[in-house]
Coordinates of C-alpha atoms in Angstrom, one line a residue:
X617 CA -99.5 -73.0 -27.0
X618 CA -96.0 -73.5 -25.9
X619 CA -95.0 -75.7 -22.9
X620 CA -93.0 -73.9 -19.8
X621 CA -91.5 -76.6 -17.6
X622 CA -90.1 -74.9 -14.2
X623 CA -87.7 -76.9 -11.7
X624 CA -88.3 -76.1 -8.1
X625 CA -91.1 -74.7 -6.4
X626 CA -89.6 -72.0 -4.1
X627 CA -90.8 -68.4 -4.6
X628 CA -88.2 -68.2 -7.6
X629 CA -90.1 -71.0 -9.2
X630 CA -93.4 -69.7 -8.3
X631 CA -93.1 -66.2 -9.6
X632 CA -91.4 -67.4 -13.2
X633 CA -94.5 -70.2 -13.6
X634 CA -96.9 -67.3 -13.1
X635 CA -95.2 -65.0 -15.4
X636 CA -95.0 -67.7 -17.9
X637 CA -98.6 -68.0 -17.6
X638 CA -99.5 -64.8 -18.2
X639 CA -97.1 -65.5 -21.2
X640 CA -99.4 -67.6 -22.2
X641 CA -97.2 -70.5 -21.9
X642 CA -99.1 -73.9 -20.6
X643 CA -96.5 -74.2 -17.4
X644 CA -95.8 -77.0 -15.2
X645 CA -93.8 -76.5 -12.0
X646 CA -92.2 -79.6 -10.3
X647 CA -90.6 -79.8 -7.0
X648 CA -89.0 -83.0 -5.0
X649 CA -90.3 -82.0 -1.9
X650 CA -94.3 -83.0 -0.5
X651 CA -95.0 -79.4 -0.5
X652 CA -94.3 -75.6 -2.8
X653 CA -92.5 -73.2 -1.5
X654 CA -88.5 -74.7 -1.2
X655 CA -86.7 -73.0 1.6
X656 CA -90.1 -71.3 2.2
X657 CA -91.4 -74.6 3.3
X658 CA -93.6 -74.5 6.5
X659 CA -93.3 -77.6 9.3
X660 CA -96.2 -78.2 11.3
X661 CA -95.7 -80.0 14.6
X662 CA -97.4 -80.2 18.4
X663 CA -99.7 -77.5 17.2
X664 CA -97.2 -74.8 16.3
X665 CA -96.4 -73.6 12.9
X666 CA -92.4 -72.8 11.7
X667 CA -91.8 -71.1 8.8
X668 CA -88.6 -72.9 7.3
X669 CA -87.2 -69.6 5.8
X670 CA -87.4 -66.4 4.7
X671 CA -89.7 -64.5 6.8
X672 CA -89.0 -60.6 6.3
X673 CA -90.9 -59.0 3.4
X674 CA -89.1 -55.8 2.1
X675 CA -90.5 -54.8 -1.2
X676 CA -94.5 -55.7 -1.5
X677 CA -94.4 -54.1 -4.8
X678 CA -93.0 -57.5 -6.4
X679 CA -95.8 -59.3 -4.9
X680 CA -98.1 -57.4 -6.0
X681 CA -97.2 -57.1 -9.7
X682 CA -97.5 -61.4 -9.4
X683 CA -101.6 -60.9 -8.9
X684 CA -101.7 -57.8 -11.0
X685 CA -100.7 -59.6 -14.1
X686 CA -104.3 -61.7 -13.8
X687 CA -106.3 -58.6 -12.4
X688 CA -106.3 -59.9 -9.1
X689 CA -106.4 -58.0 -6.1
X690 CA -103.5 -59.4 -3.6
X691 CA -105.7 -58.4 -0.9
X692 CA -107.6 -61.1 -1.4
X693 CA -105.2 -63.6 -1.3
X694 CA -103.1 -62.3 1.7
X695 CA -103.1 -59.8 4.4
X696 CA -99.3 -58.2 5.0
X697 CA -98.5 -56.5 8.4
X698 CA -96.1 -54.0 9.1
X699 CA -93.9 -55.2 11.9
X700 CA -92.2 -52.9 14.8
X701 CA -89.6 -52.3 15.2
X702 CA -88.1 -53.8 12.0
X703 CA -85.2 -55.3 14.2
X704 CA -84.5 -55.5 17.6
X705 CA -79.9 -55.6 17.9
X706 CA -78.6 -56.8 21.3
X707 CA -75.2 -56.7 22.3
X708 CA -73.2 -58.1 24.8
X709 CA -72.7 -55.1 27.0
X710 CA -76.4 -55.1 27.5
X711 CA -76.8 -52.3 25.0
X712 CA -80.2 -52.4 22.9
X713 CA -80.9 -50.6 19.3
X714 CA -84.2 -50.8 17.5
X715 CA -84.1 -50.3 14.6
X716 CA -87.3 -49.8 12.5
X717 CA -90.1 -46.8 12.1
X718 CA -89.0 -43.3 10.3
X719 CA -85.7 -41.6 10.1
X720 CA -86.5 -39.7 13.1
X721 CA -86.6 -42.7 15.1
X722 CA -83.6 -44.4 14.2
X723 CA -81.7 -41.1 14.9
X724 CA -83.1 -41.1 18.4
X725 CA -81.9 -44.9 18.8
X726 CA -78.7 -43.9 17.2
X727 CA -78.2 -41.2 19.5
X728 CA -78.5 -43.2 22.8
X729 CA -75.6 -45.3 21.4
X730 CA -73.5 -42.8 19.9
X731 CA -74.7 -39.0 19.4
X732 CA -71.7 -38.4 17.0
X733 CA -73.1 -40.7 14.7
X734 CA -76.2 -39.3 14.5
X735 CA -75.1 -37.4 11.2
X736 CA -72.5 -40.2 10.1
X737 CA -76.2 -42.2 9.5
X738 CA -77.5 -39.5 7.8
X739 CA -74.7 -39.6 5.4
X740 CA -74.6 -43.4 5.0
X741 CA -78.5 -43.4 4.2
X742 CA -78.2 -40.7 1.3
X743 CA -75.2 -43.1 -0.1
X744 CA -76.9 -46.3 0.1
X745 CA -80.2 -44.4 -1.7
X746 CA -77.7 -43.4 -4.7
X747 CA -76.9 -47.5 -4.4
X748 CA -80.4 -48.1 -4.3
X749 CA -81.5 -46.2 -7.1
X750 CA -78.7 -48.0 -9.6
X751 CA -78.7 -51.2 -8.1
X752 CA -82.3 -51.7 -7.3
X753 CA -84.4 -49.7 -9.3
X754 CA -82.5 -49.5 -12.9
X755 CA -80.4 -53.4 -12.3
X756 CA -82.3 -55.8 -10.3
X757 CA -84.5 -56.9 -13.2
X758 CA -82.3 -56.8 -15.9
X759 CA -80.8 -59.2 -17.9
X760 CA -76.8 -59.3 -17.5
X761 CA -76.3 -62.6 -19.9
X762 CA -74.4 -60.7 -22.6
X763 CA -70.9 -58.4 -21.7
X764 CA -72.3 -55.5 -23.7
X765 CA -74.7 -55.6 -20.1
X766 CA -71.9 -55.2 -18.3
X767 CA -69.7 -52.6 -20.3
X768 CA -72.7 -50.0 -20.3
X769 CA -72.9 -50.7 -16.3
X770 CA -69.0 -50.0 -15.7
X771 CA -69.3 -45.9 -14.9
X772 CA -72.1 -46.6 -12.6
X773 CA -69.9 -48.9 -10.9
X774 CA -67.0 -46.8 -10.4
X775 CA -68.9 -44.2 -9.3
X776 CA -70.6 -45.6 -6.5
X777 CA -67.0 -47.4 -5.7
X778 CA -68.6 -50.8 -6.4
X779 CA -65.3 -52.7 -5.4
X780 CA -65.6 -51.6 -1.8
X781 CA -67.0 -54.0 1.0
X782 CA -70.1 -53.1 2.7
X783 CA -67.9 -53.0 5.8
X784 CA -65.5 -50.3 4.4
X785 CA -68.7 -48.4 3.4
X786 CA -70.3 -48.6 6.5
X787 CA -67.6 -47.7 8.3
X788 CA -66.9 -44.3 6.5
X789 CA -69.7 -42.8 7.7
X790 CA -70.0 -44.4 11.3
X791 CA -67.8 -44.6 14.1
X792 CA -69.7 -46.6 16.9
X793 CA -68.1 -50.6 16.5
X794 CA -72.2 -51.8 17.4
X795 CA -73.7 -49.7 15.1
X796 CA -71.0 -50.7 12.4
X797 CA -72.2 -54.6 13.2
X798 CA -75.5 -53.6 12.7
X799 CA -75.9 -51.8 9.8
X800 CA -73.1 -54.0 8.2
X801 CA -75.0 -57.2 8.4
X802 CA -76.9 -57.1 5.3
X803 CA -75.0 -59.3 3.1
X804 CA -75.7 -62.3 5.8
X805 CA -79.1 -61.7 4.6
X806 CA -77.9 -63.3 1.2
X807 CA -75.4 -65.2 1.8
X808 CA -72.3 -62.8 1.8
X809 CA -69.2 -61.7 3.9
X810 CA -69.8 -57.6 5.2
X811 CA -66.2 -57.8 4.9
X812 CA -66.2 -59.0 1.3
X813 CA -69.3 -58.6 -0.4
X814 CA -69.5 -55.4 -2.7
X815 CA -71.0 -52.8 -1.2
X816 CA -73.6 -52.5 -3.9
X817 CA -75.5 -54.9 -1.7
X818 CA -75.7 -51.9 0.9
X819 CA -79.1 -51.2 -1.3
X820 CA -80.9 -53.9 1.3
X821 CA -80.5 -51.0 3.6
X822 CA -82.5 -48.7 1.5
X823 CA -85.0 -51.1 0.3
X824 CA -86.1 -51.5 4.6
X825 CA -86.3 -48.4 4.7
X826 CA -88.3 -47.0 1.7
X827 CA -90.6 -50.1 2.0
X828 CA -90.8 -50.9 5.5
X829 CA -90.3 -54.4 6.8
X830 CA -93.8 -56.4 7.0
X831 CA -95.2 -60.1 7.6
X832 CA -97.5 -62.2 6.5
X833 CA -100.3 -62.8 8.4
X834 CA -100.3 -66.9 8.6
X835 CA -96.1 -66.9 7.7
X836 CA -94.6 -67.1 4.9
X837 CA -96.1 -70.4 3.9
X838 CA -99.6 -68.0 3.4
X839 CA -97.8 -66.8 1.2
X840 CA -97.3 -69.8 -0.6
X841 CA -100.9 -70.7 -0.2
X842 CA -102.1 -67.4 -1.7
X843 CA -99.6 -68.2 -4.9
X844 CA -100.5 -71.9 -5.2
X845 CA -104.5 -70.6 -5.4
X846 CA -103.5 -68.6 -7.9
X847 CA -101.7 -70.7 -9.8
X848 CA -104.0 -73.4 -9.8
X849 CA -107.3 -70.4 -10.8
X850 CA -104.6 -69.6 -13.7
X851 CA -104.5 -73.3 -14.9
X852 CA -100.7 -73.9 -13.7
X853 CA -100.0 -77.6 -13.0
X854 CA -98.6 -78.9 -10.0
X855 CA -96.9 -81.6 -9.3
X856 CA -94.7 -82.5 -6.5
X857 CA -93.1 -85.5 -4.6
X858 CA -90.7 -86.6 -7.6
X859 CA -87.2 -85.1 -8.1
X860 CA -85.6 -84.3 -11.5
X861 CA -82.7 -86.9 -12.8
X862 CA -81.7 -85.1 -15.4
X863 CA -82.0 -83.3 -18.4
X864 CA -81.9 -84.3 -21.8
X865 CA -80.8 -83.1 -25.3
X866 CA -77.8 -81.6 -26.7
X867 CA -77.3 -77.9 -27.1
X868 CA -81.3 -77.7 -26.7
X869 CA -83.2 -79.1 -23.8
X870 CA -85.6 -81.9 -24.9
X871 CA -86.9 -83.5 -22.1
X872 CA -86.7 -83.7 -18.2
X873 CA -87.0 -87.0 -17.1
X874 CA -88.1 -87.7 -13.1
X875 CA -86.7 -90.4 -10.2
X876 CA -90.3 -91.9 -11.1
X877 CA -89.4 -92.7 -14.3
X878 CA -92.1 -90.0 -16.2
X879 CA -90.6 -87.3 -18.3
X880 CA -91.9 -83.9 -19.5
X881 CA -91.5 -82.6 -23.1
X882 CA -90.7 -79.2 -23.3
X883 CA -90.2 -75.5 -25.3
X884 CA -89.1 -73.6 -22.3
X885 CA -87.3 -75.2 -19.3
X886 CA -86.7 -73.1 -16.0
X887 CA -84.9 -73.9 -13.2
X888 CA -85.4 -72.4 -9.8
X889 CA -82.6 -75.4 -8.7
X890 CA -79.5 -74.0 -7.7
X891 CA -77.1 -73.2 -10.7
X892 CA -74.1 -75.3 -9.6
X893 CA -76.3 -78.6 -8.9
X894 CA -77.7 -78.6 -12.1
X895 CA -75.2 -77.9 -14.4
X896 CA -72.6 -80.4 -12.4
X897 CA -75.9 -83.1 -11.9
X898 CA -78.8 -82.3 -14.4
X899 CA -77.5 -81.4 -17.7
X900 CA -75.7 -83.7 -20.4
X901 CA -72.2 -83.2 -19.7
X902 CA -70.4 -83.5 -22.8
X903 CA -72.5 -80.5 -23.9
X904 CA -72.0 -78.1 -21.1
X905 CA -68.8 -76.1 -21.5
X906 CA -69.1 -73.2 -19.5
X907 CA -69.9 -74.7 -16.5
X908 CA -67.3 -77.3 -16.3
X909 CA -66.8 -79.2 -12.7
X910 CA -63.4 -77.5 -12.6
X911 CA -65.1 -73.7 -12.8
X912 CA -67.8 -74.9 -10.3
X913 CA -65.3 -76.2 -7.8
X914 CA -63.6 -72.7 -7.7
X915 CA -66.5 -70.5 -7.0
X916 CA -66.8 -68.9 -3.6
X917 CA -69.9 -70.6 -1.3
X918 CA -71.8 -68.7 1.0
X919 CA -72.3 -69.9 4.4
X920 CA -74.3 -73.1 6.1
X921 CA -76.8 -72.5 8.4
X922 CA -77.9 -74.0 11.3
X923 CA -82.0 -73.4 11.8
X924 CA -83.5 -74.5 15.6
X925 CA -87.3 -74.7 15.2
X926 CA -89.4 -74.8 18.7
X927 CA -92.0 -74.1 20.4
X928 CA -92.5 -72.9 24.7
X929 CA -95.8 -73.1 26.4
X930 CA -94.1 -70.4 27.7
X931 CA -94.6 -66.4 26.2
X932 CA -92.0 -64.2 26.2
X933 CA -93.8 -61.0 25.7
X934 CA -90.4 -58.8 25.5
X935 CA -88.8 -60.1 22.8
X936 CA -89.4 -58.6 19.9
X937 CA -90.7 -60.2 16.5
X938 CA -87.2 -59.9 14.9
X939 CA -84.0 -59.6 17.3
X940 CA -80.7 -60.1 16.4
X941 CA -78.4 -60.7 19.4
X942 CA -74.8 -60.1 18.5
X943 CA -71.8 -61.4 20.3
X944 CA -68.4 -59.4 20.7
X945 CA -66.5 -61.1 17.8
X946 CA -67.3 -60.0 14.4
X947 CA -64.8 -60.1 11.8
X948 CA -63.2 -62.9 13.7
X949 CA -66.4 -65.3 13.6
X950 CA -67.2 -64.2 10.0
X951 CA -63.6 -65.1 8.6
X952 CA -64.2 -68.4 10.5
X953 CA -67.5 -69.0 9.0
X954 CA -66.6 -68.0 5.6
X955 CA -62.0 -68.4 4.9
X956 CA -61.2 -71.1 7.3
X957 CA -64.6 -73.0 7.3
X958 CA -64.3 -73.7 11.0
X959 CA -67.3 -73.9 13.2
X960 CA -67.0 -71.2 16.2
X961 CA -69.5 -72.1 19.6
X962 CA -68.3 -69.7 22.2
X963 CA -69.3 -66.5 20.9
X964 CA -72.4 -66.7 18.6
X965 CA -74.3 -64.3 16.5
X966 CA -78.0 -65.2 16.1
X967 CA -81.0 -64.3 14.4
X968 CA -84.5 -64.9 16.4
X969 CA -87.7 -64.9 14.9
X970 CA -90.7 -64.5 17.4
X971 CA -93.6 -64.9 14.9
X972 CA -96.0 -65.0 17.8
X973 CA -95.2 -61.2 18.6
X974 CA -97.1 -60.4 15.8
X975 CA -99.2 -63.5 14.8
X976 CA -100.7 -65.7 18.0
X977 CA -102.1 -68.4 15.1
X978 CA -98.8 -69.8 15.1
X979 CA -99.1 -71.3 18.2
X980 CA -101.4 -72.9 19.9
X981 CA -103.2 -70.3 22.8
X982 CA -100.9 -69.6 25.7
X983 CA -97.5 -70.4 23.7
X984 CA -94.7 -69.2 21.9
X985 CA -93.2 -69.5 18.2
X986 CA -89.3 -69.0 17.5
X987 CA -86.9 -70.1 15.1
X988 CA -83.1 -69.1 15.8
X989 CA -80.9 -69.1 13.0
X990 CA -77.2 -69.3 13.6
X991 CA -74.7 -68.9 10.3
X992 CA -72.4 -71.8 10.4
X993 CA -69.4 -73.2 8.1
X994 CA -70.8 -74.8 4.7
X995 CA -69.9 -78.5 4.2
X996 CA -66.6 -77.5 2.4
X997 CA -65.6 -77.5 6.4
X998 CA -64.8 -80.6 8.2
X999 CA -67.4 -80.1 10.8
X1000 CA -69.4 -83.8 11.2
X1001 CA -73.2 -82.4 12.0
X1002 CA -74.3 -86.0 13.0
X1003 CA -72.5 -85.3 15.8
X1004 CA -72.1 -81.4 16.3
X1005 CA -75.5 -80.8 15.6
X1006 CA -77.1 -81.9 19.0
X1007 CA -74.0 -80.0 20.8
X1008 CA -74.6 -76.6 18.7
X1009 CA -78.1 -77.1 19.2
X1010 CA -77.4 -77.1 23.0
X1011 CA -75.2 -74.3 22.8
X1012 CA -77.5 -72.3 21.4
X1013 CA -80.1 -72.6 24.0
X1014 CA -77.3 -72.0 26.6
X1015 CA -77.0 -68.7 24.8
X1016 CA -81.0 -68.1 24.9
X1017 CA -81.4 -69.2 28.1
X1018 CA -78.9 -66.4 29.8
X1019 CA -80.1 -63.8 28.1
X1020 CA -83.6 -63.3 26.1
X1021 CA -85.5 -66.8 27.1
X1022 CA -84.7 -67.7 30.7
X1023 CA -86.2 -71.1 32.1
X1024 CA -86.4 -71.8 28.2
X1025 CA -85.5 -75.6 28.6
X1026 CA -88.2 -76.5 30.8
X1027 CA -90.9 -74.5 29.0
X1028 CA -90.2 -76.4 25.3
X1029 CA -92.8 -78.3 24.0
X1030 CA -92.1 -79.3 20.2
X1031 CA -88.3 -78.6 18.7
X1032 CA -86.5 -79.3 15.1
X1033 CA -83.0 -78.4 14.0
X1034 CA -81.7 -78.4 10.1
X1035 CA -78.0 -78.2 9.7
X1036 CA -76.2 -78.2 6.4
X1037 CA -76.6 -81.8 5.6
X1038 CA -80.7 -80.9 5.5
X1039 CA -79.9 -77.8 3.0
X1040 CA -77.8 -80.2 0.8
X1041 CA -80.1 -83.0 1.1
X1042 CA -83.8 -81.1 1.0
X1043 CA -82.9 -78.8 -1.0
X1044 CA -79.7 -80.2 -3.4
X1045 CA -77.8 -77.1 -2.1
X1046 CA -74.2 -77.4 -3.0
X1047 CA -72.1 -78.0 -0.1
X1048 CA -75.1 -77.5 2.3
X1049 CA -75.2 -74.2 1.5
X1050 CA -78.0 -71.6 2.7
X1051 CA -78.0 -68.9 -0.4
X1052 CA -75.7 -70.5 -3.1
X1053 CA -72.5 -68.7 -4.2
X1054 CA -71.6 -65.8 -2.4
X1055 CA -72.5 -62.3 -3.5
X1056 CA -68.8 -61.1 -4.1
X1057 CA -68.3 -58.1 -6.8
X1058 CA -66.8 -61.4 -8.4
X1059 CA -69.5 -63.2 -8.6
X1060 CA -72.2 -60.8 -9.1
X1061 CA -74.0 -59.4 -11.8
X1062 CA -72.6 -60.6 -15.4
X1063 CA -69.8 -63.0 -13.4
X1064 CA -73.5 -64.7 -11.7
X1065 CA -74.7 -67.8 -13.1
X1066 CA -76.2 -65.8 -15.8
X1067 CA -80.1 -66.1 -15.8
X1068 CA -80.1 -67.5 -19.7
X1069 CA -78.0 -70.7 -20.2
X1070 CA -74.7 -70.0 -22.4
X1071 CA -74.6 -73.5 -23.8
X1072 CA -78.5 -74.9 -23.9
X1073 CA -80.8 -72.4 -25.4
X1074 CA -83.6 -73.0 -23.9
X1075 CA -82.6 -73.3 -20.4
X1076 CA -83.0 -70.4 -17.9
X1077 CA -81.9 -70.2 -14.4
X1078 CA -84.2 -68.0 -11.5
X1079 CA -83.5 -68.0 -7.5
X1080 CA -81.3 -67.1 -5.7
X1081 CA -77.6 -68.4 -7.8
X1082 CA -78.5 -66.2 -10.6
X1083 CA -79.1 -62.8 -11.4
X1084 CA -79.7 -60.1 -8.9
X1085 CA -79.2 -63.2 -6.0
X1086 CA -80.5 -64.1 -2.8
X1087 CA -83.5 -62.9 -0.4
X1088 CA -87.0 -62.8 -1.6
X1089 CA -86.4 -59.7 -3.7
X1090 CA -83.8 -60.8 -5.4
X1091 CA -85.6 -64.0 -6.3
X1092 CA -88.9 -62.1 -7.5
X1093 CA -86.9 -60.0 -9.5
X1094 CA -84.8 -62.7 -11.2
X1095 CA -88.5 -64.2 -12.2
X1096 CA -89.1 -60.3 -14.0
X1097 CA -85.4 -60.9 -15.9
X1098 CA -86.4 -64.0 -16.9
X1099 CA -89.6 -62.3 -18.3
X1100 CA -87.3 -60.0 -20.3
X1101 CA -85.8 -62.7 -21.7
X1102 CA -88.8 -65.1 -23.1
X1103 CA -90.9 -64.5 -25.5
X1104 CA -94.4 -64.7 -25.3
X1105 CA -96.1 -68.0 -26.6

């Protein structure tokens, strides 16, 4: 039987050890933190529960095909819940849009903003289905490691005008600025620019709404429960608390060697690690010629993020599970974020996740649940978070506090904050960054860290730097290219 060694633990990692498995590979997946899951972590404190990441499931088929390959019904692992609506968008003028629930709804939403755009969205959704249907269904699981992958792909592109931003494509079809913001914002999902990041990426759009947007009952970390029982019922070993050093060999990985001092022999290594870290930290240098330091340095980042766990004894039974509050600037504060790297605190855009709207077991009875996320600079900027992170964190509940939480500060029990420097230093994330390089057209597909290594052969990349890219689909899906490409043991 062959050995499968796989770097990283977060659902990237998880999904390629169980497809190894069921490879019949004998796999091992490792991880430097106390805990599996990576950025889908979970931080228990004061009684509450915080899910450290992702939290939005959008294509339960992907799940599902992880306990179909052992005959397992997922049903008994986890329960999913669909959520409603699927977003709740604020704006500044006190306007509300939920978004969420059939077509018919979101044209009645639509129409208390803007009644010309009720057929504008119409249009955009048949556009971002034509999207869907290339970029989902027939690309998101295949391997683009070879140009000939690319070459055959090059109609499809031009057809669905591949080099224009999700902005410009939103933006064709409606005419209302809020509802632009709102159905632009994608890309931020995965680490992208609306006004920069091809608009191929305008398939997330599609996938909410052929699919739904659900939960897990428990967060996301029962999700990582229910695929750590399987692993271990499937005989995949775990180990964690001990960080990869490096990687050695020459134009073949031989061994991965651990800040313990052990090391793990192996046929197949995979790394759920972000691309740029290990080919700049892990692998022997003299041997890696694609990815030299030089190429790394000029890739695009995506953004930082700033994360504000906490927890009210307090409930706040209006706000929604998912809201999305946006302030007035929008191109401005994204040009900030992502060209001059500066950090903006006077006109935020935030995401809040109210678990508890859906889930009281995250918090203990009487209380409340949130996380905020606010998209910040990545450490390429000159902002010192050992000293802006307590102001930005105050800022932030200055923001809550007038609008969707009032009295917030004196109802917190229980808070946490991660900045960039967390995301560089938990998670080895280049430049603190939240979703690895940025989804540009330039930096997408075939120009990705490609999901086969060009100069070891038998090193392979999954998560959210290769191949399709960020959000849990993409990172399931880069575990089914990386299935493509192995052969059975």
């Amino acid at each position: 039987m062959k050995r499968a060694l796989v770097i990283g633990a977060g659902l990237g990692g998880i999904s390629a050890a169980l497809r190894l498995r069921a490879k019949g590979f004998d796999v091992t997946i490792a991880d430097k933190l106390d805990q599996l899951g990576g950025r889908a972590r979970v931080f228990k404190q004061d009684g509450f529960t915080f899910d450290a990441g992702p939290t939005v499931i959008t294509a339960p088929f992907l799940l599902q095909e992880l306990f179909d390959l052992f005959g397992k019904r997922m049903e008994d692992y986890l329960e999913l819940r669909e959520v409603f609506p699927w977003y709740r968008f604020t704006f500044n003028d006190g306007s509300l849009f939920d978004y969420g629930g059939s077509v018919e709804h979101t044209l009645e939403e639509i129409r208390k903003l803007n009644p010309d755009d009720v057929a504008g969205y119409q249009s955009l959704l048949e556009e971002s289905k034509r999207i869907f249907d290339i970029g989902f269904l027939k690309l998101s699981d295949q391997p683009f490691h070879q140009v000939g992958a690319l070459l055959r792909e090059v109609p499809n592109m031009l057809r669905l005008g591949a080099h224009r931003s999700v902005y410009q494509l939103v933006s064709k079809h409606l005419r209302d600025d809020r509802l632009r913001r709102a159905f632009s914002i994608q890309p931020l999902l995965v680490g992208g620019n609306p006004f920069d990041t091809t608009c191929i990426y305008s398939q997330i759009h599609y996938l909410e709404r052929k699919w739904g947007v659900a939960y897990v009952m428990g967060g996301t970390g029962a999700l990582v429960k229910a695929f750590e029982k399987l692993m271990i019922e499937e005989g995949i070993e775990i180990r964690l608390n001990d960080e990869l050093v490096r990687f050695e060999g020459h134009s073949r990985i031989s061994k991965a060697v651990f800040r313990s001092g052990q090391s793990l022999e192996a046929d197949t290594f995979v790394c759920n690690a972000d691309p740029a870290f290990v080919y700049s930290k892990l692998v022997p240098q003299g041997f890696n010629r694609k990815w030299s330091a030089g190429r790394l340095n000029r890739l695009e980042y995506s953004m930082g993020l700033v994360v504000l766990y906490f927890g009210t004894r307090q409930k706040y039974p209006e706000v929604k599970h998912h809201t999305i509050m946006m302030g007035d600037s929008y191109k401005e504060l994204l040009q900030n974020i992502f060209k001059n790297k500066v950090l903006t605190q006077d006109d935020m855009s935030l995401y809040l996740h109210r678990p508890t709207a859906t889930d009281p077991s995250m918090a203990p009875e009487g209380c409340d649940c949130f996380y905020v996320l606010s998209p910040v600079p990545n450490l390429q900027g000159t902002t010192d978070w050992s000293i802006e992170a307590q102001r930005y964190k105050n800022k932030i509940y200055d923001r809550l506090e007038q609008t969707l939480l009032p009295g917030l500060r004196q109802h917190l029990v229980t808070e946490r904050v991660l900045t960039p420097r967390e995301f560089k230093s938990d998670y080895n994330a280049p430049f603190g960054t939240g979703f690895s390089i940025a989804p540009r057209f330039s930096q997408s597909a075939y120009f990705r860290f490609h999901n086969k290594s060009e100069d070891f052969e038998n090193l392979y990349f999954v998560g959210a730097g290769t191949h399709p890219g960020a959000g849990i689909p993409g990172v399931l899906s880069s575990s089914k290219v990386l299935d493509r490409l192995v052969e059975a043991s």
